[in-house]
Tab-separated table of C-alpha atoms in Angstrom:
chain	number	residue	atom	x	y	z
A	519	MET	CA	35.006	20.784	-20.805
A	520	HIS	CA	31.937	20.316	-18.535
A	521	ASP	CA	29.348	22.971	-17.771
A	522	VAL	CA	29.071	21.845	-14.130
A	523	ILE	CA	30.847	19.230	-12.015
A	524	VAL	CA	29.382	18.313	-8.687
A	525	ILE	CA	31.761	16.830	-6.148
A	526	GLY	CA	29.727	14.478	-3.983
A	527	GLY	CA	26.770	12.327	-4.855
A	528	GLY	CA	24.654	12.758	-1.656
A	529	SER	CA	21.470	14.642	-1.185
A	530	ALA	CA	23.020	17.992	-1.932
A	531	GLY	CA	25.105	16.665	-4.867
A	532	VAL	CA	22.362	14.829	-6.645
A	533	ALA	CA	20.088	17.833	-6.235
A	534	ALA	CA	22.680	20.148	-7.495
A	535	ALA	CA	23.248	18.008	-10.646
A	536	LEU	CA	19.547	17.730	-11.456
A	537	SER	CA	19.056	21.424	-10.839
A	538	ALA	CA	22.028	22.297	-13.003
A	539	ARG	CA	20.498	20.256	-15.821
A	540	GLU	CA	17.077	21.739	-15.452
A	541	ALA	CA	18.623	25.187	-15.579
A	542	GLY	CA	20.271	24.480	-18.890
A	543	ALA	CA	23.617	23.016	-18.261
A	544	LYS	CA	24.330	20.582	-21.108
A	545	SER	CA	27.249	18.719	-19.625
A	546	VAL	CA	26.900	17.768	-16.018
A	547	CYS	CA	29.097	15.415	-13.959
A	548	VAL	CA	28.847	14.034	-10.494
A	549	ILE	CA	31.853	12.655	-8.729
A	550	GLU	CA	31.322	10.232	-5.797
A	551	GLU	CA	33.817	8.350	-3.845
A	552	LYS	CA	31.378	6.025	-1.987
A	553	LEU	CA	27.688	5.322	-2.675
A	554	LEU	CA	25.428	7.562	-4.578
A	555	GLY	CA	22.672	8.934	-2.401
A	556	GLY	CA	25.116	9.801	0.558
A	557	ASP	CA	25.052	8.810	4.136
A	558	CYS	CA	21.592	9.559	5.103
A	559	PRO	CA	19.746	6.697	3.254
A	560	HIS	CA	22.650	4.217	3.360
A	561	GLU	CA	24.144	4.597	6.822
A	562	ALA	CA	22.384	7.241	8.889
A	563	CYS	CA	18.845	8.571	8.616
A	564	VAL	CA	17.057	5.666	7.185
A	565	PRO	CA	18.788	2.615	8.861
A	566	SER	CA	18.677	4.312	12.290
A	567	LYS	CA	14.962	5.125	12.032
A	568	VAL	CA	14.367	1.356	11.006
A	569	LEU	CA	16.169	0.412	14.250
A	570	LEU	CA	14.189	2.947	16.302
A	571	ALA	CA	10.847	1.702	14.905
A	572	SER	CA	11.547	-1.784	15.876
A	573	ALA	CA	12.794	-0.639	19.339
A	574	ARG	CA	9.772	1.441	20.043
A	575	LEU	CA	7.337	-1.331	19.165
A	576	TYR	CA	9.301	-3.775	21.449
A	577	TYR	CA	9.380	-1.313	24.286
A	578	LYS	CA	5.740	-0.477	23.957
A	579	MET	CA	4.744	-4.179	23.977
A	580	ALA	CA	7.006	-5.026	26.924
A	581	HIS	CA	6.235	-2.068	29.181
A	582	GLU	CA	3.075	-0.545	28.040
A	583	GLY	CA	1.018	-3.226	26.361
A	584	GLY	CA	-0.844	-3.960	29.621
A	585	MET	CA	-2.354	-0.546	29.569
A	586	PHE	CA	-4.156	-1.433	26.347
A	587	GLY	CA	-5.088	-4.952	27.272
A	588	VAL	CA	-2.443	-6.474	25.121
A	589	GLU	CA	-0.090	-8.998	26.577
A	590	ALA	CA	2.750	-10.891	24.955
A	591	LYS	CA	3.652	-14.008	26.773
A	592	SER	CA	6.874	-14.757	24.890
A	593	LEU	CA	8.139	-11.421	23.723
A	594	SER	CA	11.635	-11.197	22.177
A	595	PHE	CA	13.772	-8.796	20.328
A	596	ASP	CA	15.493	-10.611	17.441
A	597	PHE	CA	18.272	-8.190	16.461
A	598	ALA	CA	19.277	-10.297	13.461
A	599	ARG	CA	15.852	-10.056	11.966
A	600	VAL	CA	15.749	-6.285	12.668
A	601	VAL	CA	19.025	-5.807	10.860
A	602	LYS	CA	17.710	-7.929	7.922
A	603	ARG	CA	14.691	-5.581	7.762
A	604	LYS	CA	16.947	-2.525	7.977
A	605	THR	CA	18.868	-3.754	4.964
A	606	ALA	CA	15.695	-4.465	2.979
A	607	VAL	CA	14.306	-1.015	3.806
A	608	VAL	CA	17.523	0.699	2.789
A	609	ASN	CA	17.572	-1.227	-0.442
A	610	LEU	CA	13.927	-0.416	-1.032
A	611	ILE	CA	14.639	3.318	-0.735
A	612	THR	CA	18.123	3.413	-2.394
A	613	GLY	CA	17.970	0.676	-4.909
A	614	ASN	CA	21.485	-0.123	-3.680
A	615	GLU	CA	22.407	2.998	-5.520
A	616	LYS	CA	21.891	1.389	-8.925
A	617	ARG	CA	18.479	2.924	-9.410
A	618	LEU	CA	19.786	6.456	-8.700
A	619	GLU	CA	22.791	5.914	-10.995
A	620	LYS	CA	20.293	4.869	-13.796
A	621	TYR	CA	18.159	7.757	-13.185
A	622	LEU	CA	21.112	10.179	-13.443
A	623	GLU	CA	22.163	8.447	-16.672
A	624	MET	CA	18.509	9.023	-17.997
A	625	GLN	CA	19.021	12.701	-17.256
A	626	LYS	CA	22.300	12.615	-19.217
A	627	ILE	CA	24.355	13.232	-16.014
A	628	ASP	CA	27.732	11.530	-16.066
A	629	VAL	CA	28.846	9.655	-12.903
A	630	VAL	CA	32.465	9.172	-12.076
A	631	LYS	CA	33.578	7.125	-9.063
A	632	GLY	CA	36.566	8.214	-6.996
A	633	ARG	CA	38.023	11.001	-4.864
A	634	ALA	CA	38.379	14.366	-6.397
A	635	TYR	CA	40.621	17.226	-5.574
A	636	PHE	CA	41.326	20.605	-7.207
A	637	VAL	CA	44.304	21.310	-9.460
A	638	ASP	CA	43.116	24.810	-10.112
A	639	ALA	CA	39.812	26.746	-10.179
A	640	SER	CA	38.705	25.081	-13.283
A	641	THR	CA	40.314	21.612	-13.106
A	642	ILE	CA	40.028	18.648	-10.838
A	643	ARG	CA	41.746	15.327	-10.693
A	644	VAL	CA	39.929	11.993	-9.897
A	645	GLY	CA	42.427	9.195	-9.771
A	646	ALA	CA	44.289	9.326	-13.150
A	647	ARG	CA	41.529	11.413	-14.745
A	648	VAL	CA	41.699	15.168	-15.210
A	649	LEU	CA	38.382	16.929	-15.560
A	650	LYS	CA	37.659	20.579	-16.446
A	651	SER	CA	34.495	22.562	-15.876
A	652	LYS	CA	33.103	26.093	-16.081
A	653	ALA	CA	31.641	25.829	-12.626
A	654	PHE	CA	31.838	23.373	-9.619
A	655	VAL	CA	29.527	22.536	-6.719
A	656	ILE	CA	31.294	21.091	-3.616
A	657	ALA	CA	28.766	18.797	-1.936
A	658	THR	CA	31.161	16.399	0.016
A	659	GLY	CA	29.000	16.322	3.158
A	660	SER	CA	30.527	15.968	6.637
A	661	VAL	CA	32.741	13.829	8.796
A	662	ASP	CA	32.571	12.847	12.339
A	663	ILE	CA	34.405	14.909	14.927
A	664	THR	CA	36.764	12.864	17.127
A	665	PRO	CA	36.824	14.476	20.606
A	666	PRO	CA	40.169	14.939	22.372
A	667	ILE	CA	39.797	12.104	24.823
A	668	HIS	CA	42.987	10.443	26.188
A	669	GLY	CA	43.345	6.926	24.642
A	670	ILE	CA	40.663	7.289	21.906
A	671	GLU	CA	43.067	6.606	19.128
A	672	GLU	CA	43.985	3.134	20.641
A	673	THR	CA	40.487	2.244	21.818
A	674	PRO	CA	37.771	0.702	19.510
A	675	TYR	CA	34.671	2.729	19.436
A	676	LEU	CA	31.477	2.859	17.375
A	677	THR	CA	30.016	5.783	15.113
A	678	TYR	CA	26.374	6.099	14.323
A	679	ALA	CA	27.144	4.267	11.003
A	680	ASP	CA	28.706	1.423	12.947
A	681	VAL	CA	25.619	0.927	15.017
A	682	THR	CA	23.458	0.173	11.932
A	683	LYS	CA	25.890	-2.518	10.984
A	684	LEU	CA	26.234	-4.344	14.329
A	685	LYS	CA	25.686	-8.108	14.214
A	686	LYS	CA	24.653	-8.324	17.952
A	687	LEU	CA	23.587	-6.010	20.607
A	688	PRO	CA	26.162	-5.133	23.447
A	689	SER	CA	25.220	-5.705	26.992
A	690	SER	CA	26.241	-2.092	27.895
A	691	ILE	CA	27.145	1.033	26.020
A	692	ALA	CA	28.357	4.553	26.875
A	693	ILE	CA	27.331	7.314	24.450
A	694	ILE	CA	29.571	10.474	24.414
A	695	GLY	CA	27.455	13.432	23.065
A	696	ALA	CA	23.810	14.130	23.510
A	697	GLY	CA	22.821	15.955	20.420
A	698	PRO	CA	20.229	14.413	18.087
A	699	VAL	CA	22.356	11.362	17.134
A	700	GLY	CA	23.327	10.634	20.771
A	701	THR	CA	19.809	10.939	22.164
A	702	GLU	CA	18.309	8.751	19.281
A	703	MET	CA	20.913	6.068	19.909
A	704	ALA	CA	20.418	6.121	23.603
A	705	THR	CA	16.711	5.802	23.014
A	706	PHE	CA	17.323	2.666	20.675
A	707	PHE	CA	19.608	0.939	23.101
A	708	ALA	CA	17.665	1.550	26.222
A	709	GLU	CA	14.388	0.450	24.671
A	710	VAL	CA	15.861	-2.900	23.774
A	711	GLY	CA	17.310	-3.450	27.129
A	712	VAL	CA	20.918	-2.430	26.771
A	713	LYS	CA	22.469	-0.725	29.774
A	714	THR	CA	22.965	2.749	28.541
A	715	ALA	CA	24.848	5.765	29.836
A	716	LEU	CA	24.631	9.171	28.042
A	717	LEU	CA	27.379	11.638	28.648
A	718	GLN	CA	26.899	15.354	27.750
A	719	ILE	CA	29.186	18.275	28.536
A	720	ALA	CA	26.389	20.920	28.351
A	721	PRO	CA	23.927	21.358	31.324
A	722	HIS	CA	21.072	19.570	29.261
A	723	ILE	CA	20.896	17.098	26.575
A	724	LEU	CA	19.958	18.519	23.004
A	725	PRO	CA	21.428	22.009	23.918
A	726	ARG	CA	20.281	23.445	20.608
A	727	GLU	CA	16.627	22.966	21.520
A	728	ASP	CA	14.255	24.811	23.769
A	729	GLU	CA	15.532	24.206	27.361
A	730	GLU	CA	12.141	23.302	28.852
A	731	LEU	CA	11.616	20.667	26.233
A	732	SER	CA	15.092	19.420	26.493
A	733	VAL	CA	14.492	18.782	30.209
A	734	LEU	CA	11.357	16.879	29.338
A	735	ALA	CA	13.269	14.743	26.886
A	736	GLU	CA	16.014	14.096	29.460
A	737	ALA	CA	13.368	12.907	31.929
A	738	ARG	CA	11.877	10.568	29.359
A	739	LEU	CA	15.287	9.063	28.645
A	740	ARG	CA	15.752	8.396	32.434
A	741	THR	CA	12.328	6.722	32.440
A	742	LEU	CA	13.599	4.429	29.664
A	743	GLY	CA	16.411	3.562	31.887
A	744	VAL	CA	19.280	5.730	30.527
A	745	SER	CA	21.788	7.001	32.935
A	746	VAL	CA	22.021	10.639	31.852
A	747	LEU	CA	25.213	12.431	32.894
A	748	THR	CA	25.090	16.130	32.187
A	749	LYS	CA	27.832	18.665	32.807
A	750	THR	CA	30.088	15.671	32.276
A	751	ILE	CA	33.235	15.264	30.229
A	752	ALA	CA	34.796	12.094	29.052
A	753	LEU	CA	38.573	12.162	29.903
A	754	GLY	CA	39.921	8.799	29.067
A	755	LEU	CA	39.223	5.449	27.341
A	756	LYS	CA	41.017	2.197	27.631
A	757	LYS	CA	40.467	-1.219	26.374
A	758	GLU	CA	40.754	-3.851	29.268
A	759	ARG	CA	39.682	-7.414	29.895
A	760	LYS	CA	36.479	-6.314	31.732
A	761	GLY	CA	35.544	-4.154	28.719
A	762	ILE	CA	36.253	-0.506	27.963
A	763	ARG	CA	37.127	1.717	30.969
A	764	LEU	CA	35.717	5.144	30.512
A	765	THR	CA	37.041	7.956	32.885
A	766	TYR	CA	34.757	10.854	33.248
A	767	GLN	CA	34.200	13.899	35.451
A	768	THR	CA	30.859	15.550	36.273
A	769	GLY	CA	31.297	19.303	37.169
A	770	LYS	CA	33.976	19.624	39.807
A	771	SER	CA	33.240	16.246	41.392
A	772	PRO	CA	36.081	13.638	41.504
A	773	ARG	CA	36.720	11.637	38.588
A	774	LYS	CA	34.959	8.391	38.113
A	775	THR	CA	35.191	5.345	35.846
A	776	MET	CA	32.699	2.889	34.383
A	777	PHE	CA	33.169	-0.227	32.399
A	778	VAL	CA	31.004	-0.754	29.229
A	779	GLU	CA	31.226	-3.182	26.412
A	780	LYS	CA	31.046	-0.537	23.644
A	781	VAL	CA	31.494	3.225	23.323
A	782	LEU	CA	29.668	5.271	20.845
A	783	ILE	CA	31.146	8.677	19.731
A	784	ALA	CA	28.460	11.190	18.869
A	785	SER	CA	30.221	14.461	19.299
A	786	GLY	CA	29.030	16.034	16.152
A	787	LYS	CA	30.303	16.586	12.610
A	788	ARG	CA	32.304	18.994	10.540
A	789	PRO	CA	32.514	19.719	6.858
A	790	ASN	CA	34.327	17.189	4.704
A	791	VAL	CA	36.531	19.460	2.754
A	792	ALA	CA	40.025	18.886	4.092
A	793	ASN	CA	41.389	16.750	1.183
A	794	LEU	CA	39.938	18.875	-1.725
A	795	HIS	CA	43.111	20.996	-2.040
A	796	LEU	CA	40.935	24.137	-1.924
A	797	GLU	CA	43.985	26.348	-1.889
A	798	ALA	CA	44.804	25.299	-5.387
A	799	ALA	CA	41.413	26.764	-6.422
A	800	GLY	CA	41.925	30.014	-4.415
A	801	ILE	CA	39.634	29.076	-1.624
A	802	LYS	CA	40.534	29.389	2.034
A	803	GLU	CA	38.925	27.219	4.780
A	804	GLU	CA	39.325	27.309	8.537
A	805	ASN	CA	38.349	24.152	10.472
A	806	GLY	CA	36.263	23.120	7.458
A	807	LYS	CA	34.411	26.416	7.202
A	808	ILE	CA	34.385	28.163	3.890
A	809	GLU	CA	33.234	31.829	3.516
A	810	LEU	CA	30.183	31.777	1.308
A	811	ALA	CA	27.900	34.437	-0.166
A	812	PRO	CA	24.071	33.935	0.130
A	813	THR	CA	24.288	32.474	-3.332
A	814	LEU	CA	26.499	29.730	-1.880
A	815	ARG	CA	29.276	31.089	-3.992
A	816	THR	CA	32.861	30.935	-2.605
A	817	LYS	CA	35.607	33.530	-3.243
A	818	ALA	CA	36.272	31.545	-6.405
A	819	LYS	CA	33.457	32.882	-8.519
A	820	ASN	CA	32.800	29.640	-10.365
A	821	ILE	CA	32.721	27.344	-7.325
A	822	PHE	CA	29.792	26.847	-4.951
A	823	VAL	CA	29.214	24.802	-1.744
A	824	ALA	CA	26.000	22.941	-0.566
A	825	GLY	CA	24.863	20.630	2.060
A	826	ASP	CA	26.805	19.852	5.132
A	827	ALA	CA	29.992	21.093	3.467
A	828	SER	CA	28.466	24.634	3.689
A	829	SER	CA	28.640	24.706	7.479
A	830	HIS	CA	24.945	25.744	7.629
A	831	LEU	CA	22.359	23.296	8.769
A	832	ALA	CA	23.483	19.653	8.662
A	833	PHE	CA	20.093	18.134	7.685
A	834	THR	CA	19.211	16.051	4.628
A	835	HIS	CA	16.249	18.323	3.735
A	836	THR	CA	18.530	21.431	3.936
A	837	ALA	CA	21.231	19.599	1.844
A	838	HIS	CA	18.664	18.955	-0.839
A	839	TYR	CA	17.391	22.559	-0.770
A	840	GLU	CA	20.952	24.047	-0.913
A	841	GLY	CA	21.953	21.615	-3.639
A	842	SER	CA	19.113	22.915	-5.796
A	843	ILE	CA	20.123	26.458	-5.255
A	844	ALA	CA	23.901	25.748	-5.825
A	845	GLY	CA	23.221	23.750	-8.971
A	846	PHE	CA	20.977	26.496	-10.498
A	847	ASN	CA	23.643	29.133	-9.670
A	848	ALA	CA	26.381	27.057	-11.130
A	849	ALA	CA	24.590	26.659	-14.380
A	850	ASN	CA	24.225	30.371	-14.396
A	851	VAL	CA	27.696	31.203	-13.294
A	852	SER	CA	28.005	33.722	-16.197
A	853	LYS	CA	24.739	35.450	-15.214
A	854	PRO	CA	25.319	36.580	-11.504
A	855	LYS	CA	22.164	38.687	-11.585
A	856	SER	CA	19.916	35.619	-12.117
A	857	MET	CA	21.450	33.687	-9.075
A	858	GLN	CA	19.173	32.693	-6.249
A	859	SER	CA	19.986	32.997	-2.602
A	860	VAL	CA	19.389	30.559	0.260
A	861	GLU	CA	16.837	31.316	3.051
A	862	LEU	CA	17.360	29.160	6.093
A	863	GLY	CA	15.346	31.049	8.629
A	864	ILE	CA	12.444	28.587	8.704
A	865	VAL	CA	13.705	25.048	8.582
A	866	PRO	CA	11.888	22.351	10.568
A	867	ARG	CA	14.005	19.705	12.385
A	868	VAL	CA	13.069	16.567	14.369
A	869	THR	CA	15.018	14.472	16.815
A	870	PHE	CA	13.446	10.972	16.678
A	871	THR	CA	13.481	10.156	20.363
A	872	ASP	CA	10.472	8.420	21.936
A	873	PRO	CA	8.493	10.620	21.655
A	874	GLU	CA	9.838	13.088	19.104
A	875	LEU	CA	11.211	16.528	19.750
A	876	ALA	CA	10.569	18.836	16.794
A	877	SER	CA	11.443	22.642	16.267
A	878	VAL	CA	11.322	25.402	13.722
A	879	GLY	CA	12.532	28.978	14.112
A	880	LEU	CA	13.678	30.665	17.316
A	881	THR	CA	13.482	29.530	20.919
A	882	ALA	CA	12.146	31.942	23.458
A	883	GLN	CA	15.663	32.662	24.555
A	884	GLU	CA	16.875	33.336	21.008
A	885	ALA	CA	13.969	35.550	20.385
A	886	ALA	CA	14.502	37.673	23.462
A	887	LEU	CA	18.229	37.924	22.774
A	888	ALA	CA	17.415	39.149	19.279
A	889	GLY	CA	15.384	41.893	20.843
A	890	HIS	CA	11.801	40.697	20.108
A	891	ASP	CA	8.967	41.366	22.456
A	892	ILE	CA	7.477	38.009	22.784
A	893	ARG	CA	4.620	35.998	24.255
A	894	ILE	CA	4.731	32.261	24.688
A	895	LEU	CA	1.738	29.991	23.857
A	896	LYS	CA	1.784	26.545	25.480
A	897	THR	CA	-0.290	23.409	25.348
A	898	PRO	CA	0.533	20.613	27.795
A	899	LEU	CA	-0.180	17.641	25.570
A	900	GLY	CA	-1.848	15.753	28.407
A	901	VAL	CA	-5.025	17.820	27.805
A	902	LEU	CA	-5.425	16.402	24.257
A	903	GLY	CA	-7.892	13.674	23.665
A	904	ARG	CA	-5.607	11.910	21.296
A	905	ALA	CA	-2.873	11.800	23.979
A	906	ALA	CA	-5.362	10.137	26.404
A	907	VAL	CA	-6.273	7.622	23.772
A	908	ASP	CA	-2.680	6.722	22.936
A	909	GLY	CA	-1.633	6.683	26.644
A	910	ARG	CA	1.142	9.171	25.932
A	911	ARG	CA	0.247	12.331	27.863
A	912	GLU	CA	3.661	13.688	28.544
A	913	GLY	CA	5.015	16.523	26.518
A	914	MET	CA	4.290	20.131	25.480
A	915	LEU	CA	3.848	22.385	22.471
A	916	LYS	CA	5.233	25.788	22.593
A	917	ILE	CA	4.775	28.711	19.979
A	918	ILE	CA	6.773	31.860	20.207
A	919	VAL	CA	4.979	34.843	19.032
A	920	GLU	CA	6.041	38.501	18.548
A	921	LYS	CA	3.609	40.580	20.470
A	922	LYS	CA	3.397	43.731	18.093
A	923	THR	CA	2.746	41.792	14.812
A	924	ASP	CA	1.395	38.559	16.124
A	925	LEU	CA	3.771	36.706	13.770
A	926	ILE	CA	5.191	33.406	14.762
A	927	LEU	CA	8.903	33.429	15.387
A	928	GLY	CA	9.283	29.765	16.286
A	929	ALA	CA	7.581	26.552	17.671
A	930	HIS	CA	8.750	23.565	19.678
A	931	MET	CA	7.049	20.291	20.584
A	932	PHE	CA	8.106	17.303	22.570
A	933	GLY	CA	5.496	14.538	22.274
A	934	GLU	CA	3.832	12.063	19.887
A	935	ARG	CA	3.718	13.094	16.286
A	936	SER	CA	5.731	16.218	16.834
A	937	GLY	CA	7.625	15.760	13.575
A	938	GLU	CA	4.302	16.009	11.656
A	939	VAL	CA	2.616	18.801	13.713
A	940	ILE	CA	5.701	21.102	13.471
A	941	HIS	CA	5.191	21.508	9.630
A	942	GLU	CA	1.844	23.152	10.060
A	943	VAL	CA	3.469	25.897	12.072
A	944	ALA	CA	6.404	26.132	9.738
A	945	LEU	CA	3.995	26.682	6.818
A	946	ALA	CA	2.334	29.467	8.865
A	947	MET	CA	5.738	31.108	9.316
A	948	ARG	CA	6.644	30.742	5.728
A	949	THR	CA	3.581	32.422	4.472
A	950	GLY	CA	3.411	35.100	7.112
A	951	VAL	CA	0.156	33.791	8.780
A	952	THR	CA	-0.394	35.309	12.212
A	953	ALA	CA	-0.796	33.265	15.396
A	954	ALA	CA	-4.443	34.253	15.683
A	955	VAL	CA	-5.160	33.075	12.126
A	956	LEU	CA	-3.233	29.837	12.612
A	957	GLN	CA	-5.190	28.971	15.695
A	958	SER	CA	-8.537	29.762	14.242
A	959	GLY	CA	-8.192	26.788	11.756
A	960	ILE	CA	-10.481	23.715	12.293
A	961	ARG	CA	-8.543	20.623	13.237
A	962	ALA	CA	-9.877	17.045	13.305
A	963	TYR	CA	-10.604	15.522	16.590
A	964	PRO	CA	-8.880	13.656	18.236
A	965	THR	CA	-5.519	14.647	16.879
A	966	TYR	CA	-2.172	16.114	18.206
A	967	SER	CA	-2.613	19.142	15.835
A	968	GLU	CA	-5.311	20.366	18.182
A	969	GLY	CA	-2.518	21.502	20.475
A	970	ILE	CA	-2.008	24.395	18.081
A	971	SER	CA	-5.686	25.595	18.611
A	972	LEU	CA	-5.446	25.163	22.271
A	973	ALA	CA	-2.131	26.902	22.930
A	974	GLN	CA	-2.336	29.796	25.267
A	975	GLU	CA	-0.256	31.889	27.689
A	976	LEU	CA	0.019	29.906	30.875
């Protein structure tokens, strides 16, 4: 009998196992079907950012180098070498899972490979093995959503994981879905010269983000050469001799077709819980969503859920955070009053386009809908000395402030170093620092952080 069994060895699962051990659980086990560490370091976040780093450097040299007095007479993009570096970086970070497996072993955490499913609320089966535990943490991550496009089942298409494993670049690609994954992939392909189309059913790309900044990001993608089709739905896919025929419709316009070498589906993700036999444990799920208490506990009092499987925020950093909470609570399953609750109101996020779009907290629209009386502070990044030095003057920083309290409700930035600058505002929100106090801080010159000091109502 284990104290805690964690199903899933990604960011949430590993954090849960380590947290459970630290909280006093003596017998902890992690079940992982694929690679320890999860999708992010092996197939998603890390490899995609390596590709983006190479693409960004190539594009800058090819299209912007002259501005800096730098000319490359025989510039080329060697995709095979980029892929080789991607593999090296992934191995450096993950140790090809062996390093993590050894670390868990040092922490006296058992690792079992295979697919787990519930027999009852205290028992799971992994292959031929039957394991029992006082408590469980479900940390099985998420799976891609396959949109209802006619012919998709018969047509070969790429996922984000497939892109990081390509042997050669396609001549053209259509990307269906313009959330973070779709826009990042569009950035990569466009910057290395692949003819790229990006289809989005919503009126703007990155629909979760501040609309004004989404429009700026969309304009930037067009500058890179991306054909951005918003208010557009993909209707059909068919593999033909000329390539893949994609039928689509924009608004109420007549249907159109395009031919591309590859299609990438980036329509989002859903919790990966369908094969866990949750009903055997007394847990109900609807479209992958499980009802959870703030402690991440399910209706089965000894079973918790963390990470992408929780249907909360599908980020690696939130998965790690939720895993730590769930692991602690699972170790204290017999002491409900000592359990911790998750707080996900202040979570920074970054979309790694070129430049980046970063956010934390509420948008102006969300704040207004929630009944806040707000003022909006803005800094066009073109006024910053660092932006002039870098030759990247596009973009904007927005800070959403509640008028009565002067507390910060959210911040949004599209521009260079956005993913770094946003954390300063997130910390201010976390500690209850007012906008006036945040802006009064001394910031080094020339930096993008000066945008915080200079933000004002425009």
